[in-house]
Each structure stands twice: as structure tokens, then as C-alpha cells.
Amino acid sequence: MGWQWRTAAVLAAVMGLLVGGVTLHESRPRPSQALTVGATLTQYSADAWNPPPATDRAKEILRRVTGMTNQHIMGWGVLNPSPAPGQRDWASLDARVRLMGDAGVTPVVTLCCAPDWMKGGRPGQTDWNRLEVAPDRAHFADFVQLAVDVAKRYPQVKQFVVWNELKGFYDPGRGRWNIEAYTDLYNQVYRALKAYDPSISVGGPYVPMDSWEDAPDPSSISGPWGTVDQRALDAVQYWLAHAVGADFLAVDGSNGTKDKGLITSPEASNAKFAAITRWLVAQANRPGRPPLPVWWMELHADVAPSDNAASPYAADVALDALLQVGDAGADAVFLWQPEADPRFHSVALWDSTSSPNGGRPEPLVARLEEVENSWAAGDQVTYVWRDRRLVLTPTSP
């Protein structure tokens, strides 16, 4: 039921060797750490109203190539869990938690987003255009109670992420994240969940690790792929310094830039993930406090708009990103939207489950299994780009 990737810890980074004009990477088992590959269910994700042959295939793919699966409590396939104060509507979230159970993977729940009445809307109504608005501070306690109710309803869920991408927590007046307000909400949720069940794991802050070609607030982390936004790093550091506790550090990001998209090849742009992961690992392993695992809640290894997101090349770009993040020291990576959707230009794990012959594996599935089979046999894996193809070579240690 699911599996974990074991990756290199050599100098806590990807080991690159120049071979014939291409970069050769070696990924080796790490005895003390493993990268868990997960997926985040979104609007269309093997839903129960689709034909069982298709949804069964999709759930089998989750079982084969993921170790964890994530679902938000509102939006991305789930309706409003609390349409009005004192009301709970669990039906759609029940269905998604049941799907994760059927797939035999570890369930993860992201505590986002907030019902309308917690952010100035009318009780009993849901305006999906305001999904990404943060709860008013006056309703933080209501959101905390909703989080605890979620934990009580699903005792099988032991891992919770607080919020998503700091949605609604940007302060335009100061031109930066209002990480102070987010951390206040996080701390209240953390204390309440731990008071209810100390075995629950809670993490954040799910900061988008943006990069730019022309960064408005540049950091020292840069490369041909762009420059990381210092405001994202500041948010991570503030949260680490002021969180009352945490069980993992969560972020997300794309290999493209905010202002220009991809400014070099997708393969070269994936180096952004490794560079940021090394920085995160260093921040999460400071002396005097327990080390925190690093989770990438979304890892968008984008390809050019002209490239087919369902192509073997797009699958290889995603695989390369996963390998580089694992080799840089991350502990978990979640693939966003495992079911292919033509409106979302990104690699998926299976095609649409709307027809009986759907739910078939996309090219990334075979590549994931190829790597895992090599590691399960105790082999090291070298990977190198040649002619837009990621060549994997297993070798005995």
C-alpha cells in the first residue's frame, strides 16, 4: 500500500557530474530518510458518481505509486462543510476521505478554506469566487472549532496542514505576506488539535516559494531559472521562530517565474526546487530545536505551453523534479491534481474517470514504478537528460 522513495544524502544535495555535455545525477538510498510521494485530490478525482471500472483503476494507481493523499476541507472537490454557524455538512468530505481509505494510502487533510460566514459573507450562502479569502480574525475561534470537528469526524486522519498558500493573508499596504496573522491562526489550530489528540501531526505554513526573472524583493537564492522572492523566505523564517509547535514544514512552488513563466528549459528550471529545498532543510534543522521534515504540498514541474502535459517528456520533467527534491533532503512531495484535466496544463497520474474505460495510467506512473523497482532491488539510480528524455540507469552499489 503505497511506497516511499529513498534518495541521496550526499552533501545534502544532488550530485552532478558533467558527462558529454549533459548533467548526470546519482540518486542513492538514504538510510535515515525517505521521500514519500503523495497526491492532492482536486475538483475531479475518481469521484464516486463516475463509472466504477474507471475509479477503481484510479484508486489502484494511488495505491501503487503514492504513500499519502491530501484533501482540502472546502473547495477542490468538496462543498462547504459549515454553511452556517452551528451547521455541518460532511457528505462531500466524507466521500473524499472514503476514497483515500479505499486506495489504502495515508490520508492528509489541508485545513482550508473557510466558510463564507467566517469572512463577512451571509450564513447559508457560498460564494465560490471568495473561496480564497481568509477568515476574519474575529472568526479564528470558529475556524479552529471546525478544524477540531474535522479531526473528531475522521479519527483515521492524523496529519493536518494549516491553510493553503497563505491565501487571503497578503498585505498590499506593506507589500508582503501578513505572516503574523497567519501564524496566529496556525497557533490556535495547533494548540486545539494537540489538546484533542496529541498524536495528530500539524504543519504549515504552506508558503508559495515564488521566483522571478525581475524580482521585486530578490533573495540570495537564484540561478538561470530566476531569483526566489525574499518575502517568501521571510515568511518561512517568521513562522519557524513564532510557531508554538510543528511536526513538518510545508511549502509549494513552480519551476517557472511569476513574471515570465519558464525562462530556461524545464529541465534546467527544476534546479530551483533543489536550491530551495536545501535552504529549507537548513532552516528546519537549526541547533537547539528538533528537526522538521520538509513537505512540498505542490510541486509544479511545468513544461512549455506547446508541450503536451500528458507526454512522456512532461512525465520525465516531473520525475526529475521529484528526484532532485528528494536528493536535496525533502521528506514528502504531493502531486497536484492526479486526474488529468484539459483545463489544467500539468502532468497527472491517470486520465479522466468520467467514462468506463477511463482512469488509465498516464506516463508518469510507469516512470515512478521504474525508479521504485530499482531502489527496492537495492540499486542506485543515475539519471541524465538526453534528447528530452530522462535516462535512468540502475547500478549495484
Short mmCIF file of C-alpha atoms in Angstrom, two decimals:
data_model
loop_
_atom_site.label_atom_id
_atom_site.label_comp_id
_atom_site.label_asym_id
_atom_site.label_seq_id
_atom_site.Cartn_x
_atom_site.Cartn_y
_atom_site.Cartn_z
CA MET A 1 0.00 0.00 0.00
CA GLY A 2 1.95 2.94 -1.26
CA TRP A 3 5.68 3.22 -1.09
CA GLN A 4 8.49 5.53 -0.17
CA TRP A 5 11.35 6.74 -2.30
CA ARG A 6 14.80 6.56 -0.80
CA THR A 7 17.12 9.20 -2.23
CA ALA A 8 20.62 10.53 -1.92
CA ALA A 9 22.01 12.42 1.06
CA VAL A 10 25.42 13.03 -0.41
CA LEU A 11 26.33 16.50 0.83
CA ALA A 12 22.55 17.06 1.26
CA ALA A 13 22.32 17.89 -2.44
CA VAL A 14 22.05 16.41 -5.91
CA MET A 15 25.45 15.16 -7.06
CA GLY A 16 26.04 16.49 -10.56
CA LEU A 17 28.72 15.19 -12.92
CA LEU A 18 29.24 16.61 -16.38
CA VAL A 19 29.14 13.78 -18.93
CA GLY A 20 29.21 14.53 -22.63
CA GLY A 21 27.63 17.94 -22.22
CA VAL A 22 24.78 16.72 -20.00
CA THR A 23 24.36 16.71 -16.25
CA LEU A 24 24.41 13.30 -14.63
CA HIS A 25 22.77 12.91 -11.24
CA GLU A 26 23.10 9.98 -8.89
CA SER A 27 20.24 9.12 -6.57
CA ARG A 28 21.06 6.61 -3.85
CA PRO A 29 19.21 5.16 -0.86
CA ARG A 30 19.39 7.25 2.29
CA PRO A 31 19.39 5.07 5.40
CA SER A 32 17.94 7.77 7.66
CA GLN A 33 15.38 9.45 5.46
CA ALA A 34 12.87 8.73 2.71
CA LEU A 35 10.85 10.79 0.26
CA THR A 36 7.16 9.97 0.31
CA VAL A 37 5.34 10.73 -2.93
CA GLY A 38 1.76 11.81 -2.45
CA ALA A 39 -1.08 13.39 -4.42
CA THR A 40 -3.63 16.11 -3.69
CA LEU A 41 -7.17 15.39 -4.83
CA THR A 42 -8.83 18.32 -6.59
CA GLN A 43 -12.13 19.08 -8.34
CA TYR A 44 -12.17 15.90 -10.42
CA SER A 45 -10.57 12.96 -8.65
CA ALA A 46 -12.07 9.49 -9.18
CA ASP A 47 -15.40 10.64 -7.77
CA ALA A 48 -17.98 8.06 -6.70
CA TRP A 49 -20.55 9.09 -9.33
CA ASN A 50 -18.17 8.07 -12.12
CA PRO A 51 -18.13 4.51 -13.52
CA PRO A 52 -16.58 2.05 -11.04
CA PRO A 53 -14.19 0.46 -13.58
CA ALA A 54 -12.54 3.87 -14.11
CA THR A 55 -12.49 4.92 -10.45
CA ASP A 56 -11.18 1.51 -9.39
CA ARG A 57 -8.26 1.88 -11.80
CA ALA A 58 -7.50 5.34 -10.43
CA LYS A 59 -7.56 4.14 -6.82
CA GLU A 60 -5.24 1.29 -7.73
CA ILE A 61 -2.79 3.80 -9.20
CA LEU A 62 -2.88 5.80 -5.96
CA ARG A 63 -2.20 2.58 -4.07
CA ARG A 64 0.71 1.67 -6.32
CA VAL A 65 2.60 4.93 -6.59
CA THR A 66 1.68 7.14 -3.64
CA GLY A 67 2.16 6.88 0.09
CA MET A 68 -0.12 9.78 1.12
CA THR A 69 -3.13 11.53 -0.40
CA ASN A 70 -4.32 15.02 0.56
CA GLN A 71 -7.75 16.66 0.51
CA HIS A 72 -8.86 20.21 1.42
CA ILE A 73 -11.89 20.67 3.69
CA MET A 74 -13.61 23.17 1.36
CA GLY A 75 -13.13 23.56 -2.37
CA TRP A 76 -11.12 21.34 -4.72
CA GLY A 77 -13.84 18.72 -4.88
CA VAL A 78 -15.50 19.37 -1.50
CA LEU A 79 -18.52 21.56 -0.72
CA ASN A 80 -18.93 23.97 2.19
CA PRO A 81 -18.57 21.90 5.39
CA SER A 82 -20.25 24.59 7.53
CA PRO A 83 -22.85 26.59 5.58
CA ALA A 84 -23.94 28.48 8.71
CA PRO A 85 -22.88 28.77 12.34
CA GLY A 86 -23.51 25.52 14.17
CA GLN A 87 -24.21 23.60 10.95
CA ARG A 88 -22.02 20.87 9.48
CA ASP A 89 -22.37 19.23 6.07
CA TRP A 90 -19.87 16.40 5.79
CA ALA A 91 -21.20 14.48 2.77
CA SER A 92 -18.65 15.55 0.14
CA LEU A 93 -15.67 15.46 2.52
CA ASP A 94 -16.84 12.03 3.72
CA ALA A 95 -16.68 10.82 0.12
CA ARG A 96 -13.12 12.05 -0.39
CA VAL A 97 -11.88 10.59 2.92
CA ARG A 98 -13.56 7.32 1.92
CA LEU A 99 -11.76 7.44 -1.44
CA MET A 100 -8.41 7.80 0.33
CA GLY A 101 -9.29 4.86 2.55
CA ASP A 102 -10.32 2.73 -0.43
CA ALA A 103 -6.95 3.46 -2.04
CA GLY A 104 -5.13 2.26 1.07
CA VAL A 105 -2.97 5.36 1.41
CA THR A 106 -2.24 7.58 4.41
CA PRO A 107 -4.84 10.37 4.43
CA VAL A 108 -3.79 14.00 4.87
CA VAL A 109 -6.22 16.91 5.30
CA THR A 110 -5.49 20.54 4.48
CA LEU A 111 -7.48 22.87 6.72
CA CYS A 112 -8.54 25.33 4.01
CA CYS A 113 -10.71 27.09 3.15
CA ALA A 114 -13.16 28.97 5.41
CA PRO A 115 -16.96 29.11 5.09
CA ASP A 116 -18.39 32.43 3.94
CA TRP A 117 -19.90 33.42 7.29
CA MET A 118 -16.39 33.37 8.78
CA LYS A 119 -15.22 36.03 6.32
CA GLY A 120 -18.05 38.53 6.04
CA GLY A 121 -20.47 36.50 3.92
CA ARG A 122 -24.09 35.66 4.66
CA PRO A 123 -24.83 32.48 6.63
CA GLY A 124 -26.34 29.81 4.41
CA GLN A 125 -24.71 31.07 1.23
CA THR A 126 -21.46 30.11 -0.50
CA ASP A 127 -19.75 32.45 -2.94
CA TRP A 128 -17.10 30.31 -4.58
CA ASN A 129 -15.48 33.43 -6.04
CA ARG A 130 -14.40 34.25 -2.46
CA LEU A 131 -13.02 30.79 -1.69
CA GLU A 132 -9.50 32.11 -1.19
CA VAL A 133 -10.45 34.82 1.33
CA ALA A 134 -9.01 34.19 4.79
CA PRO A 135 -11.31 34.06 7.83
CA ASP A 136 -11.75 37.27 9.76
CA ARG A 137 -9.69 37.38 12.94
CA ALA A 138 -12.96 37.59 14.88
CA HIS A 139 -13.81 34.15 13.49
CA PHE A 140 -10.47 32.44 14.06
CA ALA A 141 -12.01 30.58 17.01
CA ASP A 142 -14.84 29.36 14.76
CA PHE A 143 -12.37 28.07 12.21
CA VAL A 144 -10.40 26.36 14.98
CA GLN A 145 -13.58 24.61 16.16
CA LEU A 146 -14.25 23.47 12.59
CA ALA A 147 -10.71 22.04 12.43
CA VAL A 148 -11.25 20.10 15.65
CA ASP A 149 -14.61 18.83 14.39
CA VAL A 150 -12.86 17.56 11.25
CA ALA A 151 -10.34 15.69 13.40
CA LYS A 152 -13.14 14.21 15.51
CA ARG A 153 -15.10 13.09 12.45
CA TYR A 154 -12.11 11.40 10.82
CA PRO A 155 -10.01 9.73 13.54
CA GLN A 156 -8.10 7.88 10.81
CA VAL A 157 -6.62 11.22 9.70
CA LYS A 158 -3.55 12.03 11.78
CA GLN A 159 -1.82 14.62 9.56
CA PHE A 160 -3.15 18.14 9.08
CA VAL A 161 -1.82 21.09 7.10
CA VAL A 162 -3.00 24.53 8.20
CA TRP A 163 -4.28 26.62 5.27
CA ASN A 164 -3.04 26.79 1.68
CA GLU A 165 -0.52 29.19 0.12
CA LEU A 166 -1.29 31.92 2.69
CA LYS A 167 -4.47 32.62 0.70
CA GLY A 168 -6.02 35.89 1.88
CA PHE A 169 -3.04 36.70 4.08
CA TYR A 170 -1.26 39.09 1.72
CA ASP A 171 -0.96 42.67 2.98
CA PRO A 172 -0.93 45.00 -0.07
CA GLY A 173 -0.25 48.03 2.11
CA ARG A 174 3.04 46.58 3.30
CA GLY A 175 3.66 44.66 0.09
CA ARG A 176 4.32 41.38 1.88
CA TRP A 177 2.66 38.41 3.50
CA ASN A 178 0.79 39.04 6.73
CA ILE A 179 2.59 36.10 8.24
CA GLU A 180 1.84 37.39 11.74
CA ALA A 181 -1.92 36.92 11.26
CA TYR A 182 -1.43 33.53 9.64
CA THR A 183 0.83 32.36 12.46
CA ASP A 184 -1.78 33.46 15.00
CA LEU A 185 -4.37 31.29 13.23
CA TYR A 186 -1.89 28.43 12.91
CA ASN A 187 -1.01 28.54 16.60
CA GLN A 188 -4.65 28.44 17.63
CA VAL A 189 -5.33 25.46 15.36
CA TYR A 190 -2.16 23.70 16.52
CA ARG A 191 -2.99 24.04 20.22
CA ALA A 192 -6.58 22.88 19.73
CA LEU A 193 -5.70 19.83 17.65
CA LYS A 194 -2.94 18.77 20.03
CA ALA A 195 -5.28 19.26 23.02
CA TYR A 196 -7.82 16.99 21.34
CA ASP A 197 -5.31 14.33 20.23
CA PRO A 198 -1.57 14.70 20.92
CA SER A 199 -0.80 12.04 18.30
CA ILE A 200 -2.01 14.31 15.50
CA SER A 201 0.70 15.90 13.32
CA VAL A 202 0.25 19.55 12.35
CA GLY A 203 2.33 21.61 9.94
CA GLY A 204 2.50 24.80 7.89
CA PRO A 205 2.90 27.48 6.68
CA TYR A 206 2.36 26.29 3.06
CA VAL A 207 4.17 29.34 1.67
CA PRO A 208 4.34 29.70 -2.14
CA MET A 209 8.05 29.81 -2.95
CA ASP A 210 7.80 32.28 -5.81
CA SER A 211 10.66 33.15 -8.12
CA TRP A 212 11.02 35.98 -10.63
CA GLU A 213 13.18 36.96 -13.55
CA ASP A 214 12.99 40.54 -12.26
CA ALA A 215 12.30 40.04 -8.55
CA PRO A 216 10.72 42.99 -6.67
CA ASP A 217 12.34 41.73 -3.46
CA PRO A 218 15.23 39.48 -4.51
CA SER A 219 16.87 36.94 -2.23
CA SER A 220 20.30 35.36 -2.48
CA ILE A 221 18.80 32.13 -3.87
CA SER A 222 19.00 32.42 -7.64
CA GLY A 223 20.03 30.64 -10.80
CA PRO A 224 19.33 30.59 -14.54
CA TRP A 225 15.74 29.76 -13.55
CA GLY A 226 15.26 33.10 -11.72
CA THR A 227 15.51 34.55 -8.22
CA VAL A 228 13.49 33.48 -5.19
CA ASP A 229 11.31 36.15 -3.59
CA GLN A 230 12.79 37.22 -0.24
CA ARG A 231 9.29 37.75 1.14
CA ALA A 232 8.63 34.01 0.90
CA LEU A 233 11.82 33.25 2.81
CA ASP A 234 10.94 35.88 5.43
CA ALA A 235 7.54 34.25 5.93
CA VAL A 236 9.09 30.84 6.49
CA GLN A 237 11.61 32.22 8.96
CA TYR A 238 8.98 34.18 10.91
CA TRP A 239 6.77 31.11 11.18
CA LEU A 240 9.65 28.93 12.31
CA ALA A 241 10.51 31.48 15.01
CA HIS A 242 6.96 32.06 16.26
CA ALA A 243 5.01 28.82 15.76
CA VAL A 244 4.15 27.25 19.11
CA GLY A 245 4.98 23.87 17.63
CA ALA A 246 5.13 21.99 14.35
CA ASP A 247 5.58 18.48 13.02
CA PHE A 248 6.64 19.43 9.48
CA LEU A 249 7.44 22.47 7.34
CA ALA A 250 5.21 22.82 4.27
CA VAL A 251 5.71 24.91 1.11
CA ASP A 252 4.80 24.79 -2.55
CA GLY A 253 6.02 26.22 -5.82
CA SER A 254 6.61 26.04 -9.55
CA ASN A 255 9.75 25.81 -11.64
CA GLY A 256 8.51 28.86 -13.57
CA THR A 257 8.78 32.53 -12.62
CA LYS A 258 5.90 34.77 -11.53
CA ASP A 259 6.60 37.40 -14.17
CA LYS A 260 7.85 35.47 -17.20
CA GLY A 261 7.00 31.80 -16.66
CA LEU A 262 9.77 29.45 -17.69
CA ILE A 263 12.87 31.44 -18.61
CA THR A 264 15.05 28.44 -19.36
CA SER A 265 14.31 24.81 -20.21
CA PRO A 266 12.02 22.88 -17.84
CA GLU A 267 14.93 20.54 -17.07
CA ALA A 268 17.21 23.40 -16.05
CA SER A 269 14.37 25.14 -14.20
CA ASN A 270 13.93 22.14 -11.90
CA ALA A 271 17.18 23.17 -10.20
CA LYS A 272 15.05 25.79 -8.42
CA PHE A 273 13.39 23.03 -6.40
CA ALA A 274 16.71 21.60 -5.26
CA ALA A 275 18.10 25.02 -4.31
CA ILE A 276 15.04 25.94 -2.26
CA THR A 277 14.88 22.52 -0.62
CA ARG A 278 18.47 22.80 0.57
CA TRP A 279 17.65 26.19 2.11
CA LEU A 280 14.51 24.81 3.76
CA VAL A 281 16.35 21.82 5.18
CA ALA A 282 18.95 24.14 6.67
CA GLN A 283 16.23 26.30 8.24
CA ALA A 284 14.36 23.26 9.55
CA ASN A 285 17.48 21.77 11.16
CA ARG A 286 18.73 24.63 13.29
CA PRO A 287 20.56 23.78 16.53
CA GLY A 288 18.52 23.87 19.68
CA ARG A 289 15.25 22.57 18.29
CA PRO A 290 14.02 19.27 16.83
CA PRO A 291 14.48 18.99 13.05
CA LEU A 292 11.35 19.34 10.95
CA PRO A 293 10.58 17.22 7.89
CA VAL A 294 10.15 19.29 4.71
CA TRP A 295 6.97 18.76 2.69
CA TRP A 296 6.32 20.18 -0.79
CA MET A 297 2.50 20.37 -0.84
CA GLU A 298 2.54 21.21 -4.55
CA LEU A 299 5.47 20.68 -6.88
CA HIS A 300 4.55 22.18 -10.25
CA ALA A 301 7.22 20.98 -12.67
CA ASP A 302 5.83 22.88 -15.64
CA VAL A 303 6.60 22.38 -19.29
CA ALA A 304 6.16 24.89 -22.12
CA PRO A 305 2.56 25.54 -23.28
CA SER A 306 3.49 23.93 -26.59
CA ASP A 307 4.36 20.65 -24.85
CA ASN A 308 1.66 18.08 -24.20
CA ALA A 309 1.19 17.68 -20.42
CA ALA A 310 0.31 14.02 -21.00
CA SER A 311 3.52 13.31 -22.93
CA PRO A 312 6.45 11.16 -21.80
CA TYR A 313 8.57 14.33 -21.80
CA ALA A 314 6.27 16.08 -19.30
CA ALA A 315 6.34 12.94 -17.14
CA ASP A 316 10.13 12.96 -17.20
CA VAL A 317 10.25 16.63 -16.17
CA ALA A 318 8.05 15.78 -13.17
CA LEU A 319 10.17 12.76 -12.29
CA ASP A 320 13.37 14.80 -12.49
CA ALA A 321 11.86 17.39 -10.12
CA LEU A 322 10.88 14.70 -7.63
CA LEU A 323 14.33 13.13 -7.72
CA GLN A 324 16.07 16.46 -7.26
CA VAL A 325 13.86 17.45 -4.32
CA GLY A 326 14.41 14.09 -2.65
CA ASP A 327 18.14 14.27 -3.13
CA ALA A 328 18.17 17.77 -1.62
CA GLY A 329 16.60 16.44 1.58
CA ALA A 330 12.79 16.80 1.32
CA ASP A 331 10.64 14.21 3.06
CA ALA A 332 7.36 14.40 1.12
CA VAL A 333 6.09 15.73 -2.21
CA PHE A 334 2.45 15.96 -3.25
CA LEU A 335 1.50 15.95 -6.93
CA TRP A 336 -1.32 18.41 -7.54
CA GLN A 337 -4.41 17.08 -9.31
CA PRO A 338 -3.70 13.42 -10.09
CA GLU A 339 -6.62 13.18 -12.56
CA ALA A 340 -5.89 14.76 -15.94
CA ASP A 341 -7.95 17.83 -16.78
CA PRO A 342 -7.53 19.67 -20.10
CA ARG A 343 -8.11 22.97 -18.26
CA PHE A 344 -5.05 22.37 -16.11
CA HIS A 345 -1.78 22.12 -18.04
CA SER A 346 0.10 19.76 -15.75
CA VAL A 347 1.25 16.17 -15.56
CA ALA A 348 -1.24 13.76 -13.99
CA LEU A 349 -1.32 10.15 -12.81
CA TRP A 350 -4.44 8.97 -14.65
CA ASP A 351 -6.83 10.19 -17.32
CA SER A 352 -10.44 11.21 -16.80
CA THR A 353 -12.63 8.78 -14.88
CA SER A 354 -15.85 10.09 -16.48
CA SER A 355 -16.11 7.10 -18.85
CA PRO A 356 -15.91 3.37 -18.07
CA ASN A 357 -12.58 2.99 -19.89
CA GLY A 358 -11.03 5.94 -18.05
CA GLY A 359 -8.71 6.02 -15.08
CA ARG A 360 -5.87 4.71 -17.20
CA PRO A 361 -2.30 5.47 -16.12
CA GLU A 362 -0.52 8.47 -17.56
CA PRO A 363 3.19 8.13 -18.50
CA LEU A 364 4.43 9.29 -15.08
CA VAL A 365 3.09 6.15 -13.37
CA ALA A 366 5.43 3.78 -15.21
CA ARG A 367 8.39 6.07 -14.56
CA LEU A 368 7.64 6.19 -10.84
CA GLU A 369 7.43 2.42 -10.72
CA GLU A 370 10.69 2.13 -12.66
CA VAL A 371 12.57 4.11 -10.02
CA GLU A 372 10.94 2.34 -7.11
CA ASN A 373 11.66 -1.11 -8.55
CA SER A 374 15.34 -0.23 -8.88
CA TRP A 375 15.57 1.01 -5.31
CA ALA A 376 13.58 -1.96 -4.00
CA ALA A 377 16.25 -4.16 -5.56
CA GLY A 378 18.92 -2.23 -3.66
CA ASP A 379 20.29 -0.47 -6.74
CA GLN A 380 21.47 3.08 -7.07
CA VAL A 381 19.92 5.10 -9.86
CA THR A 382 21.69 7.60 -12.07
CA TYR A 383 19.56 9.92 -14.18
CA VAL A 384 20.60 12.10 -17.07
CA TRP A 385 18.83 14.16 -19.73
CA ARG A 386 19.44 13.15 -23.33
CA ASP A 387 17.33 14.45 -26.20
CA ARG A 388 14.43 15.47 -23.93
CA ARG A 389 14.39 12.08 -22.27
CA LEU A 390 15.36 11.34 -18.66
CA VAL A 391 17.55 8.24 -18.87
CA LEU A 392 17.60 6.13 -15.70
CA THR A 393 20.39 3.64 -15.11
CA PRO A 394 20.28 1.30 -12.09
CA THR A 395 23.67 0.22 -10.77
CA SER A 396 24.63 -2.04 -7.89
CA PRO A 397 26.26 -0.13 -5.01
#
